[in-house]
XYZ file of C-alpha atoms in Angstrom:
708
model
C 133.975 136.865 69.550
C 135.788 139.036 72.054
C 137.741 138.034 75.159
C 134.926 138.690 77.687
C 133.566 135.719 79.652
C 129.955 136.724 78.508
C 131.134 136.488 74.966
C 132.687 133.082 75.511
C 129.379 131.929 77.099
C 127.345 133.213 74.160
C 129.590 131.449 71.719
C 129.494 128.124 73.648
C 125.719 128.400 73.856
C 125.437 128.830 70.117
C 127.764 125.992 69.411
C 125.637 123.702 71.585
C 122.368 124.724 69.812
C 120.927 121.948 67.757
C 117.624 121.304 65.904
C 114.646 123.717 65.937
C 114.967 124.286 62.124
C 111.233 125.041 61.750
C 111.239 127.581 64.533
C 114.503 129.144 63.362
C 113.103 129.466 59.791
C 109.946 131.183 61.018
C 111.878 133.703 63.095
C 114.257 134.468 60.327
C 111.271 135.171 57.950
C 109.808 137.582 60.567
C 113.208 139.313 60.898
C 113.425 139.726 57.122
C 109.801 141.032 56.800
C 110.584 143.982 59.102
C 106.998 144.151 60.311
C 105.752 144.009 63.893
C 104.963 140.604 65.213
C 104.724 138.667 68.455
C 106.079 135.146 68.537
C 104.703 133.063 71.417
C 106.967 130.071 72.263
C 105.326 127.573 74.549
C 105.971 124.050 75.870
C 106.655 122.053 79.040
C 109.519 122.980 81.374
C 112.904 121.941 80.055
C 111.829 121.645 76.479
C 114.213 124.396 75.400
C 112.232 127.613 75.457
C 115.023 129.677 77.032
C 117.664 128.184 74.788
C 115.520 129.087 71.772
C 115.141 132.686 72.923
C 118.954 132.951 73.221
C 119.185 131.659 69.674
C 116.615 134.167 68.479
C 118.736 137.021 70.137
C 121.770 135.821 68.193
C 119.835 135.712 65.006
C 118.612 139.360 65.622
C 122.149 140.587 66.333
C 123.346 138.865 63.170
C 120.621 140.685 61.253
C 121.841 143.946 62.701
C 118.923 144.520 65.045
C 119.234 145.329 68.774
C 118.011 142.438 70.960
C 116.952 142.965 74.527
C 116.209 139.973 76.797
C 114.079 140.310 79.865
C 112.950 137.873 82.668
C 109.203 138.543 83.090
C 109.678 138.482 86.843
C 112.195 141.380 86.529
C 109.661 143.710 85.094
C 108.273 145.785 87.995
C 107.368 149.091 86.252
C 106.783 149.065 82.560
C 107.219 152.806 82.397
C 110.727 152.400 83.936
C 111.648 149.510 81.668
C 110.473 151.351 78.543
C 112.646 154.276 79.347
C 115.566 152.447 80.831
C 116.223 149.147 79.083
C 114.060 149.015 75.963
C 115.215 151.426 73.258
C 112.612 153.218 71.257
C 113.612 151.839 67.892
C 111.558 150.495 65.086
C 113.951 147.550 64.582
C 113.777 146.479 68.186
C 113.759 142.745 69.043
C 112.366 142.161 72.485
C 112.564 138.708 74.140
C 110.692 138.020 77.376
C 111.167 134.705 79.186
C 109.292 133.139 81.999
C 105.782 134.635 81.191
C 104.202 131.932 83.426
C 106.043 133.202 86.518
C 103.323 133.559 89.266
C 104.658 137.014 90.069
C 103.779 138.265 86.600
C 100.396 139.075 85.222
C 100.393 137.813 81.671
C 97.434 139.997 80.734
C 99.348 143.036 81.959
C 102.170 142.264 79.457
C 99.444 141.805 76.836
C 97.521 144.988 77.563
C 100.167 147.382 78.906
C 103.689 146.509 77.665
C 103.144 145.258 74.243
C 100.944 148.188 72.940
C 103.684 150.725 73.975
C 106.354 149.145 71.808
C 107.303 150.506 68.374
C 104.826 149.291 65.642
C 107.684 147.425 63.863
C 109.139 145.777 66.924
C 109.587 141.915 66.883
C 108.706 140.356 70.277
C 109.271 136.756 71.395
C 107.519 135.543 74.487
C 108.220 132.193 76.274
C 105.692 130.461 78.462
C 104.869 126.901 79.545
C 101.244 127.162 78.487
C 99.577 128.288 75.219
C 98.340 131.877 75.180
C 94.820 132.473 76.524
C 91.900 132.057 74.096
C 91.151 135.835 74.372
C 94.481 136.581 72.801
C 93.785 134.313 69.866
C 90.285 135.550 69.356
C 91.104 139.237 69.620
C 90.835 140.743 66.124
C 93.659 143.194 66.893
C 96.000 140.263 67.158
C 95.070 138.665 63.833
C 98.241 138.509 61.813
C 100.445 139.648 64.702
C 100.457 136.530 66.914
C 102.622 133.583 65.734
C 102.389 130.473 67.866
C 105.516 128.215 68.100
C 104.757 125.157 70.275
C 107.947 123.213 71.195
C 108.144 119.517 71.258
C 110.974 116.977 71.736
C 113.975 116.754 69.402
C 114.070 114.080 66.836
C 116.529 111.180 67.142
C 119.044 112.666 64.835
C 119.098 116.062 66.743
C 119.147 114.338 70.077
C 122.198 112.256 69.175
C 123.910 115.399 67.836
C 123.248 117.153 71.065
C 124.763 114.261 73.070
C 127.774 114.080 70.706
C 128.466 117.737 71.143
C 128.387 117.355 74.870
C 130.914 114.537 74.819
C 128.643 111.510 75.475
C 130.219 108.403 74.069
C 128.346 106.610 71.378
C 128.007 103.513 73.476
C 126.079 105.461 76.094
C 124.030 107.437 73.694
C 121.395 104.738 72.933
C 120.486 104.452 76.639
C 120.194 108.201 76.905
C 118.062 108.443 73.813
C 115.655 105.650 75.028
C 115.134 107.378 78.341
C 114.958 111.081 77.346
C 112.789 110.720 74.244
C 114.206 113.911 72.703
C 113.660 116.190 75.787
C 116.453 118.711 75.736
C 116.873 119.230 79.324
C 116.893 115.483 79.979
C 119.589 115.069 77.348
C 121.596 117.684 78.927
C 121.227 116.044 82.393
C 122.261 112.694 80.864
C 125.400 114.361 79.443
C 126.152 115.931 82.856
C 125.791 112.687 84.706
C 127.901 110.793 82.018
C 130.547 113.423 82.266
C 130.926 112.796 86.025
C 131.123 109.128 85.587
C 127.558 108.307 86.521
C 125.085 106.022 84.768
C 123.474 108.036 82.067
C 120.205 106.146 81.896
C 118.810 102.685 81.761
C 115.857 100.531 82.755
C 115.806 102.290 86.218
C 117.040 105.860 85.714
C 119.145 107.035 88.562
C 117.547 109.129 91.314
C 120.063 111.887 90.463
C 118.548 112.381 87.029
C 115.004 112.038 88.228
C 115.369 114.647 91.066
C 116.913 117.024 88.630
C 114.180 116.473 86.045
C 111.438 116.919 88.538
C 112.919 120.062 89.992
C 112.806 121.706 86.664
C 109.836 120.096 84.949
C 107.225 120.251 87.614
C 105.628 123.209 89.231
C 105.512 123.421 93.066
C 102.672 121.347 94.416
C 100.176 123.015 96.906
C 99.637 120.022 99.133
C 100.660 116.394 99.581
C 97.409 115.240 97.986
C 98.200 117.269 94.932
C 101.472 115.551 94.659
C 99.707 112.197 94.995
C 97.460 113.313 92.148
C 100.364 113.954 90.005
C 102.009 110.641 90.929
C 98.803 108.867 90.267
C 98.571 110.355 86.831
C 101.933 108.888 85.999
C 100.754 105.396 86.713
C 97.757 105.133 84.424
C 97.383 105.525 80.728
C 95.011 108.593 81.027
C 93.405 110.237 83.939
C 89.660 111.172 84.283
C 88.042 112.993 87.195
C 86.263 109.820 88.484
C 89.388 107.775 88.146
C 91.375 110.366 90.016
C 88.756 110.226 92.846
C 89.227 106.478 93.109
C 93.098 106.835 93.065
C 93.091 109.475 95.754
C 90.199 107.847 97.682
C 88.356 111.139 97.874
C 84.663 111.802 97.202
C 85.307 114.929 94.963
C 88.503 115.068 92.917
C 87.542 118.115 90.844
C 89.961 120.575 92.606
C 92.851 118.154 92.009
C 91.778 117.276 88.359
C 91.478 120.937 87.545
C 94.922 121.545 89.030
C 96.402 118.656 86.919
C 94.777 120.131 83.829
C 96.491 123.465 84.469
C 99.967 122.059 84.679
C 102.280 122.767 81.762
C 103.642 119.236 81.872
C 100.107 117.581 81.678
C 98.574 117.192 78.263
C 94.973 116.602 77.235
C 93.747 113.847 74.977
C 90.595 111.994 73.879
C 90.872 109.597 76.887
C 91.564 112.211 79.495
C 94.774 113.965 80.689
C 98.225 112.542 80.960
C 101.684 113.779 81.870
C 104.278 114.515 79.292
C 105.930 111.136 78.557
C 109.238 112.303 80.078
C 107.441 113.654 83.131
C 105.573 110.338 83.440
C 108.794 108.438 83.296
C 110.506 110.668 85.928
C 107.546 110.546 88.373
C 107.261 106.772 87.922
C 111.042 106.177 88.444
C 111.079 108.308 91.559
C 107.883 106.764 93.014
C 109.346 103.310 92.256
C 112.401 103.789 94.482
C 110.997 106.275 96.977
C 107.625 104.747 97.797
C 107.054 101.332 96.032
C 104.171 100.502 98.421
C 102.209 103.679 97.345
C 102.915 102.739 93.679
C 101.452 99.274 94.236
C 98.502 100.777 96.027
C 97.760 103.120 93.134
C 97.886 100.143 90.645
C 95.498 98.224 92.925
C 93.025 101.100 93.075
C 93.262 101.660 89.323
C 92.708 98.071 88.581
C 89.632 97.916 90.916
C 88.237 101.058 89.235
C 88.590 99.536 85.746
C 86.950 96.285 86.772
C 84.082 98.078 88.392
C 83.557 100.335 85.305
C 83.725 97.353 83.009
C 81.147 95.369 84.876
C 78.711 98.142 85.918
C 78.501 100.135 82.662
C 76.914 99.173 79.428
C 78.867 101.717 77.244
C 80.713 99.375 74.930
C 83.172 102.076 73.711
C 84.172 102.895 77.276
C 84.453 99.222 78.118
C 86.905 98.823 75.217
C 88.921 101.919 76.258
C 89.055 100.494 79.814
C 90.684 97.319 78.513
C 93.489 99.446 77.072
C 93.886 101.244 80.419
C 93.976 97.795 82.219
C 96.585 96.579 79.760
C 98.796 99.593 80.389
C 99.096 98.526 84.077
C 101.046 95.501 82.827
C 103.668 97.556 80.877
C 106.448 96.631 83.351
C 105.932 92.905 83.073
C 108.892 91.191 81.504
C 106.488 88.571 80.174
C 103.727 90.599 78.497
C 105.171 94.129 78.583
C 107.027 93.590 75.228
C 103.847 92.159 73.790
C 101.861 95.334 74.745
C 104.424 97.745 73.235
C 101.858 99.961 71.471
C 99.925 100.462 74.732
C 103.100 100.545 76.886
C 104.359 103.560 75.070
C 101.728 105.665 76.931
C 100.041 108.571 75.197
C 101.840 108.196 71.959
C 100.980 104.493 71.766
C 97.371 105.098 72.775
C 97.109 107.756 70.000
C 98.260 105.100 67.490
C 95.522 102.805 68.638
C 92.887 105.574 68.575
C 93.710 106.054 64.893
C 92.551 102.483 64.137
C 88.948 101.470 64.044
C 87.085 98.191 63.989
C 84.162 97.593 61.758
C 80.961 97.950 63.820
C 79.621 94.527 62.737
C 80.560 91.543 60.607
C 81.745 92.582 57.242
C 80.380 91.791 53.714
C 81.013 93.013 50.277
C 84.181 94.995 49.676
C 85.351 94.876 53.248
C 85.126 90.988 53.086
C 87.194 91.110 49.957
C 89.812 93.119 51.842
C 89.895 90.510 54.545
C 90.281 87.720 52.047
C 93.192 89.542 50.402
C 94.980 89.874 53.628
C 94.478 86.191 54.363
C 95.807 85.227 50.930
C 98.936 87.344 51.447
C 99.839 85.660 54.813
C 98.227 82.244 54.748
C 97.442 81.443 51.026
C 94.524 81.051 48.763
C 92.892 78.356 50.772
C 92.752 80.537 53.805
C 91.116 83.315 51.714
C 88.585 80.860 50.513
C 87.693 79.790 54.050
C 87.271 83.411 55.138
C 84.833 83.804 52.356
C 83.022 80.596 52.997
C 82.724 81.149 56.647
C 81.125 84.584 55.970
C 78.032 82.697 54.675
C 77.547 80.900 57.986
C 75.725 82.476 60.829
C 78.152 80.894 63.293
C 81.045 82.920 62.037
C 81.740 86.667 61.975
C 84.609 88.551 60.410
C 85.633 92.079 61.501
C 88.083 94.395 59.856
C 90.628 96.822 61.504
C 90.876 100.018 59.450
C 93.720 102.607 59.492
C 93.287 106.400 59.403
C 93.240 106.210 55.640
C 90.083 104.019 55.749
C 91.944 100.970 54.274
C 91.791 97.572 55.973
C 94.857 97.158 58.097
C 93.853 93.746 59.519
C 91.043 91.499 60.397
C 89.901 88.659 62.644
C 87.175 85.892 62.218
C 85.296 84.410 65.151
C 83.427 81.095 64.941
C 80.959 79.793 67.543
C 81.156 76.097 68.028
C 78.147 74.379 69.457
C 77.559 70.783 70.374
C 76.922 69.774 66.753
C 78.339 71.211 63.585
C 76.078 72.793 61.046
C 75.499 70.790 57.861
C 76.781 73.418 55.594
C 79.891 74.380 57.525
C 83.141 74.571 55.418
C 85.651 71.833 55.827
C 88.229 73.625 57.919
C 91.265 71.902 59.572
C 91.113 74.302 62.519
C 87.564 73.634 63.247
C 88.077 69.902 62.941
C 90.858 70.013 65.474
C 88.932 72.183 67.780
C 85.759 70.005 67.669
C 87.955 66.919 68.137
C 89.287 68.246 71.410
C 85.933 69.636 72.588
C 84.348 66.229 72.003
C 86.882 64.461 74.196
C 87.760 67.123 76.880
C 85.596 70.292 76.309
C 82.480 69.057 77.948
C 80.185 71.545 76.184
C 76.656 71.378 77.548
C 73.357 72.268 75.919
C 73.327 76.048 75.394
C 77.052 76.430 75.791
C 79.465 77.409 73.005
C 83.144 77.437 72.392
C 84.631 80.496 70.608
C 87.329 79.789 68.083
C 89.365 82.781 66.880
C 89.908 81.170 63.511
C 91.830 84.064 61.910
C 93.585 87.095 63.248
C 96.264 89.127 61.449
C 97.692 92.491 60.530
C 97.988 93.342 56.889
C 101.644 94.459 57.341
C 102.924 92.602 60.428
C 100.787 89.386 60.245
C 100.755 88.127 63.841
C 103.854 90.018 65.063
C 103.468 92.757 67.801
C 101.898 95.809 66.293
C 99.170 98.409 67.003
C 96.787 96.254 64.847
C 97.656 93.150 66.817
C 97.202 94.950 70.168
C 93.844 96.422 69.028
C 92.706 92.969 67.902
C 93.696 91.490 71.301
C 91.724 94.069 73.215
C 88.775 93.648 71.003
C 88.919 89.851 71.297
C 88.944 90.325 75.101
C 85.889 92.393 74.846
C 84.210 89.774 72.831
C 85.116 87.027 75.439
C 83.795 89.112 78.381
C 80.629 90.650 76.905
C 79.288 89.737 73.525
C 79.804 85.989 73.193
C 80.488 84.859 76.882
C 81.707 81.553 75.636
C 82.253 78.488 77.882
C 85.681 78.035 76.229
C 87.934 80.299 74.049
C 90.290 78.574 71.586
C 93.090 80.770 70.087
C 95.566 79.615 67.377
C 98.962 81.121 66.699
C 101.277 80.669 63.747
C 104.335 81.047 66.081
C 103.140 79.374 69.326
C 106.591 79.285 70.913
C 106.828 83.132 70.729
C 103.408 83.678 72.212
C 103.402 80.864 74.841
C 104.825 82.883 77.752
C 102.303 85.693 77.176
C 99.368 83.364 76.749
C 100.352 81.512 80.041
C 100.323 84.979 81.702
C 96.750 85.465 80.766
C 95.802 81.923 81.542
C 95.518 80.573 77.985
C 97.016 77.126 78.293
C 98.935 75.462 75.336
C 96.769 72.796 73.813
C 98.886 70.556 71.545
C 95.933 68.117 71.032
C 94.105 70.863 69.057
C 97.040 71.928 66.912
C 96.313 71.874 63.099
C 98.180 72.296 59.825
C 96.952 74.665 57.147
C 98.718 75.698 53.903
C 101.839 73.669 55.032
C 102.143 75.639 58.383
C 101.503 74.166 61.783
C 99.365 76.300 64.096
C 99.570 75.957 67.860
C 96.323 76.181 69.809
C 95.760 77.758 73.254
C 92.617 77.546 75.402
C 90.915 79.306 78.272
C 87.915 77.803 80.134
C 85.668 80.654 81.352
C 83.634 78.219 83.499
C 86.670 77.637 85.597
C 88.036 81.156 85.607
C 85.161 83.503 84.983
C 85.560 87.146 83.867
C 86.103 88.912 87.188
C 88.204 86.127 88.586
C 90.344 86.295 85.417
C 90.772 90.125 85.763
C 91.602 89.778 89.446
C 94.213 87.210 88.737
C 95.779 89.482 86.119
C 95.784 92.330 88.800
C 97.703 90.087 91.175
C 100.187 88.905 88.442
C 100.930 92.543 87.390
C 102.420 93.459 90.692
C 103.999 90.045 91.603
C 107.771 89.520 91.317
C 106.997 86.109 89.825
C 103.568 86.390 88.000
C 103.350 82.659 87.474
C 103.519 82.078 91.309
C 100.158 83.859 91.531
C 97.166 81.615 91.013
C 93.644 82.463 91.963
C 91.975 80.491 94.859
C 91.634 76.814 93.851
C 88.701 74.831 94.815
C 89.470 71.719 96.772
C 87.559 69.714 94.069
C 87.225 70.640 90.417
C 83.958 72.364 89.354
C 81.189 69.920 88.354
C 79.829 70.266 84.876
C 76.285 69.030 84.822
C 74.149 68.575 81.660
C 70.748 70.086 81.506
C 68.828 67.091 82.735
C 71.242 66.467 85.612
C 71.028 70.106 86.563
C 67.246 70.179 86.523
C 67.125 66.994 88.755
C 69.531 68.704 91.205
C 67.334 71.727 91.323
C 64.315 69.599 92.286
C 66.354 67.999 95.048
C 67.440 71.371 96.296
C 63.768 72.499 96.515
C 62.850 69.441 98.470
C 65.637 70.017 101.034
C 65.544 73.870 100.988
C 64.014 74.379 104.451
C 65.954 71.457 106.159
C 69.075 72.393 108.099
C 71.223 69.816 106.252
C 68.989 69.444 103.181
C 71.562 70.956 100.715
C 74.692 69.300 102.191
C 75.085 66.742 99.349
C 73.738 68.785 96.496
C 75.800 68.466 93.308
C 75.009 72.104 92.637
C 77.452 73.152 95.418
C 80.365 72.597 93.060
C 78.965 74.276 89.995
C 79.594 77.693 88.543
C 76.195 78.774 89.715
C 77.487 78.629 93.319
C 81.154 79.369 92.886
C 80.103 82.631 91.118
C 78.352 83.734 94.310
C 81.071 82.907 96.844
C 83.681 85.638 97.686
C 87.253 84.778 96.795
C 88.802 82.684 99.503
C 85.574 82.033 101.225
C 84.311 78.982 99.406
C 83.848 76.576 102.313
C 80.900 74.205 102.671
C 78.893 76.704 104.819
C 79.434 79.557 102.330
C 78.450 77.384 99.401
C 75.250 76.169 101.073
C 74.330 79.792 101.799
C 75.203 80.762 98.207
C 72.965 78.033 96.916
C 70.062 79.077 99.012
C 70.435 82.626 97.946
C 70.583 81.701 94.273
C 67.244 79.793 94.632
C 65.601 82.700 96.511
C 66.904 85.285 94.040
C 65.503 83.350 91.079
C 62.212 82.886 92.950
C 62.131 86.615 93.636
C 62.495 87.187 89.915
C 59.477 84.938 89.289
C 57.470 86.938 91.895
C 58.334 90.293 90.178
C 57.117 88.966 86.833
C 53.305 89.209 86.212
C 53.451 86.158 83.856
C 55.173 84.031 86.460
C 53.401 85.197 89.600
C 51.003 82.204 89.907
C 53.816 79.768 89.247
C 55.780 81.596 92.066
C 52.844 81.327 94.599
C 52.733 77.533 93.923
C 56.527 77.276 94.617
C 56.288 79.547 97.617
C 53.614 77.460 99.396
C 55.287 74.186 98.450
C 59.033 74.797 98.912
C 59.947 78.349 100.069
C 57.479 78.456 102.974
C 55.930 74.990 102.708
C 52.332 74.547 103.858
C 53.161 70.963 104.968
C 51.459 68.957 102.124
C 50.661 69.707 98.585
C 46.927 69.331 99.415
C 47.331 72.074 102.033
C 49.196 74.262 99.576
C 46.461 73.842 96.954
C 43.910 74.844 99.668
C 45.778 77.912 100.534
C 45.897 78.928 96.952
C 42.193 78.019 96.473
C 43.057 75.934 93.461
C 41.973 72.439 92.334
C 44.708 69.908 92.785
C 45.264 69.542 89.006
C 45.561 73.365 88.574
C 47.900 73.638 91.456
C 50.135 70.922 90.114
C 50.287 72.643 86.686
C 51.315 75.827 88.309
C 53.884 74.072 90.398
C 55.477 72.375 87.443
C 55.575 75.716 85.612
C 57.228 77.255 88.625
C 59.861 74.549 88.915
C 60.526 74.795 85.195
C 60.941 78.575 85.207
C 63.203 78.554 88.366
C 65.350 75.913 86.750
C 65.556 77.926 83.596
C 66.765 80.996 85.456
C 69.331 78.990 87.464
C 70.576 77.219 84.327
C 71.014 80.472 82.570
C 73.159 81.841 85.504
C 75.177 78.634 85.470
C 75.915 79.064 81.668
C 76.842 82.729 82.014
C 79.298 82.265 84.683
C 77.445 82.396 87.967
C 76.528 85.208 90.271
C 75.304 88.699 89.556
C 78.990 89.872 88.937
C 80.523 86.779 87.200
C 82.179 85.334 90.342
C 85.026 82.980 91.079
C 85.517 79.393 90.233
C 88.382 76.924 89.998
C 91.315 78.905 88.637
C 94.227 76.576 88.166
C 96.246 76.966 85.045
C 96.379 74.583 82.183
C 93.684 72.933 80.068
C 90.255 72.600 81.665
C 89.872 70.019 84.308
C 86.255 69.382 84.921
C 84.589 66.456 86.482
C 81.297 64.797 85.702
C 79.093 63.403 88.466
C 79.580 59.718 89.336
């Protein structure tokens, strides 16, 4: 090159150019073809569009063709530009950068400038967004328009870029982890490293973050738009209703539409999300600039997910919500590493979305695949047990399938009732679980424990992986919806590795239920849903997610353990409650005050005696109202009403008001007491309260008390 400064800059720019082999090959081919074409380069800010256009100009000059570069904002009069700066030559190469500048009408370039160029001209346009659909559907553009979307550089090219810019190898790994192949971010890392700053790390410096945001993000119209962008960086994906909850506005459509129009925001099956680098930059800045707002956004997101999970019956949406909920815990040093596939944001979510779970328990060929995976990792005896359990109605096996349709993992669930079925396989895990349940589990009639007998990935067994994460989320959905067990028992082949994560989610280590199979000792963990019901459990995880010490966070603990009554004891307590219902202190000593039935109806932190008595009265009246609404139970309700709810004084007087013989009245009353008891018992078994409620939430194995 010559001795001009401009020539030296061109040379330095070319020497620093790395990667983009596919784009370079495509442009070389168009140069060689000698036919007219329009290359449309698009991608988020800082991804390297301008650098690529400079490279295209050099390729054109090397091919002996005149290259003209324009900034779209510079073009004021196309007539003037055509006659002044753009030569009328068939071998022209025209490169226009910044086509998304708000001062430029993209359609004007499309309709006025491009049609005036020579027929054989090669044009390259650079824009943050893809071309409008009208361009792609216009028949006149068929064969002329070539789209070149730009993404991050791969690891090899990223490392080469840092090396060329003088970043020491010891610093490069940190830079690669933070920048994820984004060219501008890599350049910024090199600049900071050259000035002796910290290139990158767990908490990228504000210097890098400010520079990234200045280039990557468009100007925001209002502070609420900025909050919308910040909010989108805190959640796995953003939908319009979620954004409304995060912004605390009734209508989030204007802000959601604005997000969708940003070049740095991408769309997916779950909603919209920022480019991973933009997400990291926004999150890092918000973390040091306004940590309280960051925490508030997490609280609002968690509350929205819990509400969606409890108020909707859409199972697919519920399962997706669990992934979103898990993403909020990505920064936790305890469970963050265990959630790696989800914690990776959009890329990790996409990996999960490529996996599917069988819609129901498997048989036939799918069962054979599950048995094969079991044999690989736990031996022939495990495969035999998977097969034998498939014949029992208490057990269900589900497979996880990859995008190729082949089984990538499986899990087997076994419901354990009070007594084992006669034809159940002889299984060491079930023997251990039943032994513990018999001595400590306190299962009552109608209650079951759920044993996750097998769970594994075909390739990673029980190590952290997308299959393991999907199984974890699916098991959570089983616990909270399908099975609603009293107790969940979960074994691990490597209990020491998983113990901190299990403690975080309130699954306590249970050595008494450990078992040995195929020469390997499995460690058992347990969660009692009677003590920590679904919503209380989710609320506890929300608090632990934002706590400096998650294990210092425990849900409200009742002054006494919850009482676990059997069916007969419960029915007798209901009869006592009915007799004391209208007396001021008639419920003071009821054993039902310490059951899940009442705990589930008491707001967190408000479980005093007065609140428990009020909750018990409300539970009885709600069950009675359900009887009144049922045509089949209405006569029974009327007998209850005149005897206990609004007592007539004596049973004889109640029978007289109902115009019934005493024997008929007593039959209706017995039926009413029985039906009321059944409704209350069902609520007790399912967790208490219309929304699942709170209970005794202390960690560790279940601590329940039986009445004296």
